[in-house]
Amino acid sequence: MTAVVQPRPYGLLAEFTHACPLHCPYCSNPLELARRSEELPGDVWERVMAEAAALGVLQVGCSGGEPLLYQDLNRVIESIRREGMYSNLITSGVGLDAARAGRLRESGLDAVQISFQSDEAGLSDAIAGTRAHELKIQACIAVRDADLPLGLNVVLHRGNIDRLPDILEMAAELGAMRIELSHVQFAGWAWKNRTALLPSRVQVARAAEVADQAVAKYAERFQVIYVMPDWYGNRPKPCLHGWGQRGITINPRGDVLPCQAAEAIPGMTFENIRDRSLASIWHQSDAFNRFRGTDWMPEPCRSCPEKLQDFGGCRCQAALWTGDPTQTDPVCEFSPHRTRVDALLDAADSEAGREWTYRSFATSSGVTGAAPSPNRLRM
């Protein structure tokens, strides 16, 4: 008899707060943001980190919103180091000066990843909805001066994708060790703005060529990671190596999610870390077991010879497109809903002006910051 290998999590994405000084229209945070009063306190996060290490987690992404706005950040990073896990601060860079970077390093922080909207200040600030580009440059300097590894992340979309060669040169000038070039993942605010953010097929093909050349060009200076968007292919990607297999996300309220976009699935409920241990949620909760394995799969997924390679694709994507998370991922060429994806791609190939809505903070959420007016891109 073959033993059943139980899945174990390797990574934990800790979303400490939804507060953020930026208003990016591609933000993957949910449209309903957590109140500051709902955020988990530091002592609960300390317990979470101990339980995560016991489960086998190796790396913790310290995220948000903007994690620098979370008051117990240093305390939690100390607990991550104490438990022997690797910590990566995923930040806008706003508020990260030399003194703050030094304190984070003393607390045990292992690395910093700073997001950029573009290489050019005017465009970068227009995408972020606030003046932040120069603050990001200064944050990069502070990270390097603190002797912390510096990574960059740029979310690619219709408004910045043609700047990719210049973005790569910026990474070189800033002394980054790696840059992640990720196309928009359409959840949260990004799903709301999908018609404005989606690049044309020509733009995506050109960007893939630039990124491919950049891997060799910058090989001795920094690592280039480019993720091709699956909407432009015929088969889905193995989202997080399968639902409930490798990763855990915990949002500011303490809800434990199989992925950061899982709240987009209608009818799903999630256990809260205040009420149960991380181990019991990982192994026993309905949310984590709902789409584990292959028993949940409908046709054509159930009979597909690649089902153990792509794990059925993205459940959130299926839910957003069809309203039903059990449907075949619409990216798949065998999905009856693939025509919807193709229609949107056809629309993106037009050169018409497009308008997005910035990520906004409702006053009732307790998260401060006024949203800018919608922005129109003319490509």
Short mmCIF file of C-alpha atoms in Angstrom, two decimals:
data_model
loop_
_atom_site.label_atom_id
_atom_site.label_comp_id
_atom_site.label_asym_id
_atom_site.label_seq_id
_atom_site.Cartn_x
_atom_site.Cartn_y
_atom_site.Cartn_z
CA MET A 1 0.00 0.00 0.00
CA THR A 2 1.32 3.46 -0.93
CA ALA A 3 1.49 5.87 1.97
CA VAL A 4 -0.46 9.12 1.57
CA VAL A 5 1.89 12.07 1.79
CA GLN A 6 0.30 14.90 3.73
CA PRO A 7 0.83 18.39 2.29
CA ARG A 8 2.97 20.83 4.28
CA PRO A 9 3.22 24.59 3.94
CA TYR A 10 6.55 26.09 2.92
CA GLY A 11 5.55 29.74 2.87
CA LEU A 12 3.39 32.05 4.97
CA LEU A 13 2.17 35.41 3.68
CA ALA A 14 1.45 37.56 6.73
CA GLU A 15 -0.76 40.52 5.85
CA PHE A 16 -0.40 42.71 8.91
CA THR A 17 -2.58 45.62 7.78
CA HIS A 18 -4.58 46.87 4.82
CA ALA A 19 -3.45 50.44 5.49
CA CYS A 20 -1.25 51.76 2.68
CA PRO A 21 -0.05 55.17 1.48
CA LEU A 22 -0.51 54.12 -2.15
CA HIS A 23 -3.69 53.70 -4.22
CA CYS A 24 -2.55 51.23 -6.88
CA PRO A 25 -5.42 50.19 -9.16
CA TYR A 26 -3.99 46.65 -9.44
CA CYS A 27 -3.92 45.97 -5.69
CA SER A 28 -4.92 42.41 -4.84
CA ASN A 29 -6.34 43.38 -1.45
CA PRO A 30 -10.12 42.82 -1.24
CA LEU A 31 -12.48 45.68 -1.98
CA GLU A 32 -13.60 45.60 1.65
CA LEU A 33 -10.52 46.52 3.68
CA ALA A 34 -9.91 45.53 7.29
CA ARG A 35 -10.28 48.19 9.95
CA ARG A 36 -7.19 49.11 11.92
CA SER A 37 -9.07 48.07 15.07
CA GLU A 38 -9.48 44.55 13.60
CA GLU A 39 -5.77 43.91 13.10
CA LEU A 40 -4.16 41.04 14.99
CA PRO A 41 -2.00 42.17 17.92
CA GLY A 42 1.67 41.29 18.15
CA ASP A 43 1.22 38.52 20.72
CA VAL A 44 -1.14 36.62 18.41
CA TRP A 45 1.31 36.94 15.52
CA GLU A 46 4.05 35.61 17.80
CA ARG A 47 1.96 32.52 18.46
CA VAL A 48 1.26 32.20 14.73
CA MET A 49 4.97 32.23 13.94
CA ALA A 50 5.69 29.48 16.47
CA GLU A 51 2.88 27.36 15.04
CA ALA A 52 3.99 28.05 11.46
CA ALA A 53 7.53 26.89 12.22
CA ALA A 54 6.16 23.72 13.81
CA LEU A 55 4.15 23.03 10.63
CA GLY A 56 7.28 23.30 8.50
CA VAL A 57 7.05 26.85 7.15
CA LEU A 58 10.45 28.07 5.97
CA GLN A 59 9.77 31.62 4.78
CA VAL A 60 7.47 34.43 5.90
CA GLY A 61 6.48 37.29 3.63
CA CYS A 62 5.73 40.34 5.77
CA SER A 63 3.12 42.18 3.74
CA GLY A 64 -0.03 44.26 3.76
CA GLY A 65 -1.19 46.89 2.71
CA GLU A 66 1.97 48.52 3.92
CA PRO A 67 3.57 46.47 6.71
CA LEU A 68 5.64 49.44 7.91
CA LEU A 69 2.37 50.92 9.21
CA TYR A 70 1.86 47.96 11.57
CA GLN A 71 3.02 49.01 15.01
CA ASP A 72 4.25 45.58 16.18
CA LEU A 73 6.24 44.81 13.03
CA ASN A 74 9.66 44.63 14.72
CA ARG A 75 8.28 42.41 17.47
CA VAL A 76 6.88 39.95 14.94
CA ILE A 77 10.10 39.92 12.90
CA GLU A 78 11.99 39.08 16.09
CA SER A 79 9.68 36.10 16.57
CA ILE A 80 10.24 34.95 12.98
CA ARG A 81 14.00 34.97 13.56
CA ARG A 82 13.56 33.22 16.90
CA GLU A 83 11.62 30.41 15.22
CA GLY A 84 14.34 29.95 12.59
CA MET A 85 12.33 31.11 9.58
CA TYR A 86 13.41 33.49 6.80
CA SER A 87 11.70 36.89 6.72
CA ASN A 88 11.15 39.10 3.68
CA LEU A 89 9.62 42.56 4.04
CA ILE A 90 7.32 43.26 1.08
CA THR A 91 6.89 47.02 1.10
CA SER A 92 6.14 50.13 -0.91
CA GLY A 93 9.26 51.63 0.65
CA VAL A 94 7.35 54.67 1.87
CA GLY A 95 8.54 55.31 5.42
CA LEU A 96 11.65 53.15 5.12
CA ASP A 97 14.56 55.43 6.00
CA ALA A 98 18.05 54.55 7.23
CA ALA A 99 17.07 54.45 10.90
CA ARG A 100 14.06 52.21 10.27
CA ALA A 101 16.04 49.87 8.04
CA GLY A 102 18.73 49.56 10.71
CA ARG A 103 16.21 48.69 13.41
CA LEU A 104 14.57 46.08 11.20
CA ARG A 105 17.92 44.48 10.52
CA GLU A 106 18.66 44.40 14.25
CA SER A 107 15.30 42.69 14.79
CA GLY A 108 16.40 39.90 12.47
CA LEU A 109 14.91 40.87 9.10
CA ASP A 110 16.54 38.87 6.31
CA ALA A 111 15.57 40.72 3.12
CA VAL A 112 13.52 43.57 1.67
CA GLN A 113 11.43 43.66 -1.51
CA ILE A 114 10.35 47.12 -2.65
CA SER A 115 7.57 47.58 -5.16
CA PHE A 116 7.93 50.03 -8.04
CA GLN A 117 5.19 51.17 -10.38
CA SER A 118 7.63 52.22 -13.13
CA ASP A 119 11.12 53.62 -13.61
CA GLU A 120 9.97 57.15 -14.42
CA ALA A 121 8.77 59.31 -11.53
CA GLY A 122 5.81 60.93 -13.29
CA LEU A 123 4.32 57.67 -14.52
CA SER A 124 5.16 55.84 -11.30
CA ASP A 125 3.38 58.43 -9.19
CA ALA A 126 0.40 58.50 -11.55
CA ILE A 127 -0.04 54.74 -11.17
CA ALA A 128 0.41 54.85 -7.38
CA GLY A 129 -2.00 57.76 -7.07
CA THR A 130 0.47 59.71 -4.93
CA ARG A 131 4.02 61.02 -5.00
CA ALA A 132 6.08 58.08 -3.86
CA HIS A 133 8.72 57.28 -6.49
CA GLU A 134 11.54 59.35 -4.99
CA LEU A 135 10.73 57.94 -1.55
CA LYS A 136 11.17 54.45 -3.01
CA ILE A 137 14.58 55.38 -4.42
CA GLN A 138 15.67 56.63 -1.00
CA ALA A 139 14.31 53.45 0.60
CA CYS A 140 16.49 51.35 -1.71
CA ILE A 141 19.53 53.31 -0.60
CA ALA A 142 18.58 52.80 3.05
CA VAL A 143 18.21 49.05 2.52
CA ARG A 144 21.61 48.76 0.89
CA ASP A 145 23.23 50.90 3.60
CA ALA A 146 21.73 48.57 6.22
CA ASP A 147 23.44 45.68 4.41
CA LEU A 148 20.13 43.98 3.68
CA PRO A 149 19.51 42.10 0.41
CA LEU A 150 17.39 44.28 -1.90
CA GLY A 151 14.79 42.91 -4.27
CA LEU A 152 12.39 44.80 -6.49
CA ASN A 153 8.92 43.90 -7.67
CA VAL A 154 7.13 45.51 -10.58
CA VAL A 155 3.56 44.59 -11.44
CA LEU A 156 3.28 44.81 -15.21
CA HIS A 157 0.14 46.09 -16.90
CA ARG A 158 -0.97 48.13 -19.88
CA GLY A 159 0.26 51.39 -18.38
CA ASN A 160 3.90 50.43 -17.70
CA ILE A 161 4.77 47.31 -19.70
CA ASP A 162 6.39 49.25 -22.53
CA ARG A 163 8.86 50.70 -20.01
CA LEU A 164 10.31 47.28 -19.24
CA PRO A 165 13.83 47.91 -20.67
CA ASP A 166 14.09 51.10 -18.58
CA ILE A 167 12.72 49.33 -15.50
CA LEU A 168 15.46 46.73 -15.78
CA GLU A 169 18.10 49.43 -16.06
CA MET A 170 16.67 51.06 -12.94
CA ALA A 171 17.09 47.78 -11.06
CA ALA A 172 20.73 47.67 -12.11
CA GLU A 173 21.35 51.25 -11.02
CA LEU A 174 19.71 50.66 -7.64
CA GLY A 175 21.90 47.64 -6.90
CA ALA A 176 19.05 45.16 -6.63
CA MET A 177 19.91 41.49 -6.21
CA ARG A 178 16.74 40.37 -8.00
CA ILE A 179 13.71 41.78 -9.73
CA GLU A 180 10.35 40.05 -10.03
CA LEU A 181 8.33 41.07 -13.06
CA SER A 182 4.82 39.84 -12.42
CA HIS A 183 1.85 40.53 -14.62
CA VAL A 184 -1.27 41.65 -12.82
CA GLN A 185 -3.07 38.90 -10.92
CA PHE A 186 -6.71 39.77 -11.44
CA ALA A 187 -8.25 39.77 -7.98
CA GLY A 188 -9.43 42.52 -5.67
CA TRP A 189 -8.94 45.97 -7.17
CA ALA A 190 -7.16 44.48 -10.18
CA TRP A 191 -10.28 42.52 -11.14
CA LYS A 192 -12.32 45.70 -10.82
CA ASN A 193 -9.87 47.42 -13.21
CA ARG A 194 -9.18 44.52 -15.55
CA THR A 195 -10.29 46.22 -18.77
CA ALA A 196 -7.96 49.17 -18.07
CA LEU A 197 -4.96 47.13 -16.93
CA LEU A 198 -4.86 44.30 -19.45
CA PRO A 199 -2.00 44.69 -21.98
CA SER A 200 -2.39 43.88 -25.65
CA ARG A 201 -1.05 40.63 -27.06
CA VAL A 202 1.67 42.59 -28.86
CA GLN A 203 2.77 44.26 -25.63
CA VAL A 204 2.99 40.93 -23.82
CA ALA A 205 4.98 39.27 -26.61
CA ARG A 206 7.41 42.17 -26.69
CA ALA A 207 7.83 42.12 -22.91
CA ALA A 208 8.52 38.37 -22.90
CA GLU A 209 11.30 38.90 -25.45
CA VAL A 210 12.83 41.73 -23.41
CA ALA A 211 12.69 39.68 -20.21
CA ASP A 212 14.23 36.65 -21.89
CA GLN A 213 17.15 38.71 -23.15
CA ALA A 214 17.51 40.38 -19.75
CA VAL A 215 18.14 37.06 -17.97
CA ALA A 216 21.45 36.73 -19.82
CA LYS A 217 22.24 40.45 -20.00
CA TYR A 218 22.06 40.99 -16.24
CA ALA A 219 23.12 37.50 -15.12
CA GLU A 220 26.24 38.76 -13.32
CA ARG A 221 24.44 41.67 -11.67
CA PHE A 222 21.02 40.48 -10.53
CA GLN A 223 18.41 37.79 -11.04
CA VAL A 224 15.51 38.47 -13.40
CA ILE A 225 12.27 36.57 -12.73
CA TYR A 226 9.53 37.02 -15.30
CA VAL A 227 6.13 35.40 -14.93
CA MET A 228 4.19 35.07 -18.18
CA PRO A 229 0.48 35.73 -17.63
CA ASP A 230 -1.59 32.59 -18.16
CA TRP A 231 -4.46 34.45 -19.85
CA TYR A 232 -2.27 34.65 -22.96
CA GLY A 233 -1.67 30.89 -23.10
CA ASN A 234 -3.94 27.89 -23.53
CA ARG A 235 -3.41 26.08 -20.24
CA PRO A 236 -3.55 27.28 -16.63
CA LYS A 237 -0.56 27.53 -14.34
CA PRO A 238 -0.23 25.30 -11.24
CA CYS A 239 -1.55 28.00 -8.91
CA LEU A 240 0.52 27.82 -5.69
CA HIS A 241 1.40 24.22 -6.61
CA GLY A 242 -2.17 23.25 -5.82
CA TRP A 243 -4.82 24.47 -3.41
CA GLY A 244 -3.83 23.89 0.22
CA GLN A 245 -0.51 22.29 -0.70
CA ARG A 246 2.32 24.78 -0.18
CA GLY A 247 1.21 28.15 1.14
CA ILE A 248 -0.83 29.96 3.77
CA THR A 249 -2.08 33.55 3.82
CA ILE A 250 -3.31 35.23 6.99
CA ASN A 251 -5.11 38.52 6.50
CA PRO A 252 -5.12 41.43 8.98
CA ARG A 253 -8.28 40.16 10.66
CA GLY A 254 -6.70 36.76 11.27
CA ASP A 255 -8.63 34.79 8.64
CA VAL A 256 -6.46 31.92 7.36
CA LEU A 257 -6.62 31.53 3.58
CA PRO A 258 -5.24 28.99 1.09
CA CYS A 259 -4.20 31.94 -1.10
CA GLN A 260 -4.31 35.71 -0.83
CA ALA A 261 -7.22 36.04 -3.28
CA ALA A 262 -9.43 33.33 -1.78
CA GLU A 263 -11.85 35.86 -0.29
CA ALA A 264 -13.03 36.47 -3.86
CA ILE A 265 -14.75 33.07 -3.91
CA PRO A 266 -18.46 33.44 -3.11
CA GLY A 267 -19.80 31.30 -0.30
CA MET A 268 -16.39 30.40 1.13
CA THR A 269 -15.82 30.84 4.86
CA PHE A 270 -12.45 30.80 6.56
CA GLU A 271 -11.32 29.86 10.05
CA ASN A 272 -9.76 32.58 12.18
CA ILE A 273 -6.41 32.16 13.91
CA ARG A 274 -7.85 33.71 17.06
CA ASP A 275 -10.12 30.67 17.45
CA ARG A 276 -8.07 27.68 16.29
CA SER A 277 -4.45 26.64 15.94
CA LEU A 278 -2.74 26.98 12.59
CA ALA A 279 -2.18 23.23 12.42
CA SER A 280 -5.84 22.40 12.90
CA ILE A 281 -6.88 24.92 10.27
CA TRP A 282 -4.28 23.63 7.79
CA HIS A 283 -5.21 19.98 8.23
CA GLN A 284 -8.91 20.04 9.11
CA SER A 285 -10.67 23.20 7.91
CA ASP A 286 -13.21 23.00 5.10
CA ALA A 287 -11.56 25.90 3.27
CA PHE A 288 -8.20 24.17 2.95
CA ASN A 289 -9.67 20.77 2.12
CA ARG A 290 -12.29 22.02 -0.34
CA PHE A 291 -10.04 21.83 -3.42
CA ARG A 292 -7.18 19.63 -2.25
CA GLY A 293 -6.33 16.69 -4.44
CA THR A 294 -8.44 15.84 -7.48
CA ASP A 295 -11.76 14.49 -6.17
CA TRP A 296 -13.43 17.90 -6.46
CA MET A 297 -12.61 18.23 -10.18
CA PRO A 298 -15.35 18.28 -12.81
CA GLU A 299 -14.87 17.22 -16.40
CA PRO A 300 -12.80 17.93 -18.42
CA CYS A 301 -10.34 18.38 -15.51
CA ARG A 302 -11.08 14.98 -13.96
CA SER A 303 -9.96 13.12 -17.08
CA CYS A 304 -7.13 15.48 -18.00
CA PRO A 305 -3.67 13.85 -18.11
CA GLU A 306 -2.16 17.14 -16.82
CA LYS A 307 -4.32 17.46 -13.73
CA LEU A 308 -1.39 16.62 -11.45
CA GLN A 309 0.73 19.26 -13.18
CA ASP A 310 -1.67 22.22 -13.19
CA PHE A 311 -3.91 21.06 -10.30
CA GLY A 312 -6.95 22.41 -12.10
CA GLY A 313 -5.60 25.94 -12.31
CA CYS A 314 -6.83 28.84 -10.20
CA ARG A 315 -10.01 28.46 -8.16
CA CYS A 316 -10.27 32.21 -7.58
CA GLN A 317 -10.02 32.86 -11.31
CA ALA A 318 -12.73 30.31 -11.98
CA ALA A 319 -14.98 31.92 -9.37
CA LEU A 320 -14.44 35.45 -10.65
CA TRP A 321 -15.18 34.49 -14.27
CA THR A 322 -18.06 32.07 -13.71
CA GLY A 323 -19.29 32.52 -10.14
CA ASP A 324 -18.46 28.85 -9.49
CA PRO A 325 -15.02 27.89 -8.12
CA THR A 326 -15.47 24.26 -9.19
CA GLN A 327 -15.54 25.19 -12.86
CA THR A 328 -12.59 24.52 -15.13
CA ASP A 329 -10.21 27.49 -15.04
CA PRO A 330 -11.41 29.71 -17.92
CA VAL A 331 -7.81 30.08 -19.10
CA CYS A 332 -7.82 26.44 -20.18
CA GLU A 333 -8.46 25.82 -23.86
CA PHE A 334 -10.94 23.09 -22.88
CA SER A 335 -13.01 25.36 -20.65
CA PRO A 336 -16.48 26.26 -21.98
CA HIS A 337 -15.75 29.77 -20.65
CA ARG A 338 -12.50 30.33 -22.57
CA THR A 339 -14.39 32.51 -25.06
CA ARG A 340 -14.85 35.12 -22.33
CA VAL A 341 -11.10 35.39 -21.87
CA ASP A 342 -10.53 35.65 -25.62
CA ALA A 343 -13.13 38.41 -25.90
CA LEU A 344 -11.35 40.45 -23.24
CA LEU A 345 -7.99 39.92 -24.92
CA ASP A 346 -9.49 41.05 -28.23
CA ALA A 347 -10.71 44.21 -26.52
CA ALA A 348 -7.27 44.81 -25.02
CA ASP A 349 -5.76 44.69 -28.50
CA SER A 350 -7.62 47.89 -29.37
CA GLU A 351 -5.79 51.15 -28.78
CA ALA A 352 -8.71 52.96 -27.16
CA GLY A 353 -8.27 55.11 -24.07
CA ARG A 354 -8.91 53.23 -20.84
CA GLU A 355 -9.88 54.37 -17.39
CA TRP A 356 -9.11 52.84 -14.02
CA THR A 357 -10.36 53.37 -10.49
CA TYR A 358 -7.76 53.79 -7.78
CA ARG A 359 -7.73 51.65 -4.65
CA SER A 360 -9.78 53.67 -2.19
CA PHE A 361 -10.09 53.69 1.56
CA ALA A 362 -13.65 54.03 2.80
CA THR A 363 -13.82 56.16 5.93
CA SER A 364 -15.83 53.41 7.61
CA SER A 365 -12.87 51.03 7.28
CA GLY A 366 -10.72 53.01 9.68
CA VAL A 367 -7.95 53.12 7.06
CA THR A 368 -6.90 56.66 6.31
CA GLY A 369 -6.19 58.11 2.90
CA ALA A 370 -8.34 59.70 0.22
CA ALA A 371 -8.52 58.08 -3.18
CA PRO A 372 -7.51 60.11 -6.23
CA SER A 373 -9.86 60.59 -9.16
CA PRO A 374 -10.01 57.88 -11.84
CA ASN A 375 -7.12 57.98 -14.28
CA ARG A 376 -7.32 57.66 -18.04
CA LEU A 377 -4.56 55.93 -19.98
CA ARG A 378 -4.27 56.64 -23.68
CA MET A 379 -2.03 54.04 -25.25
#
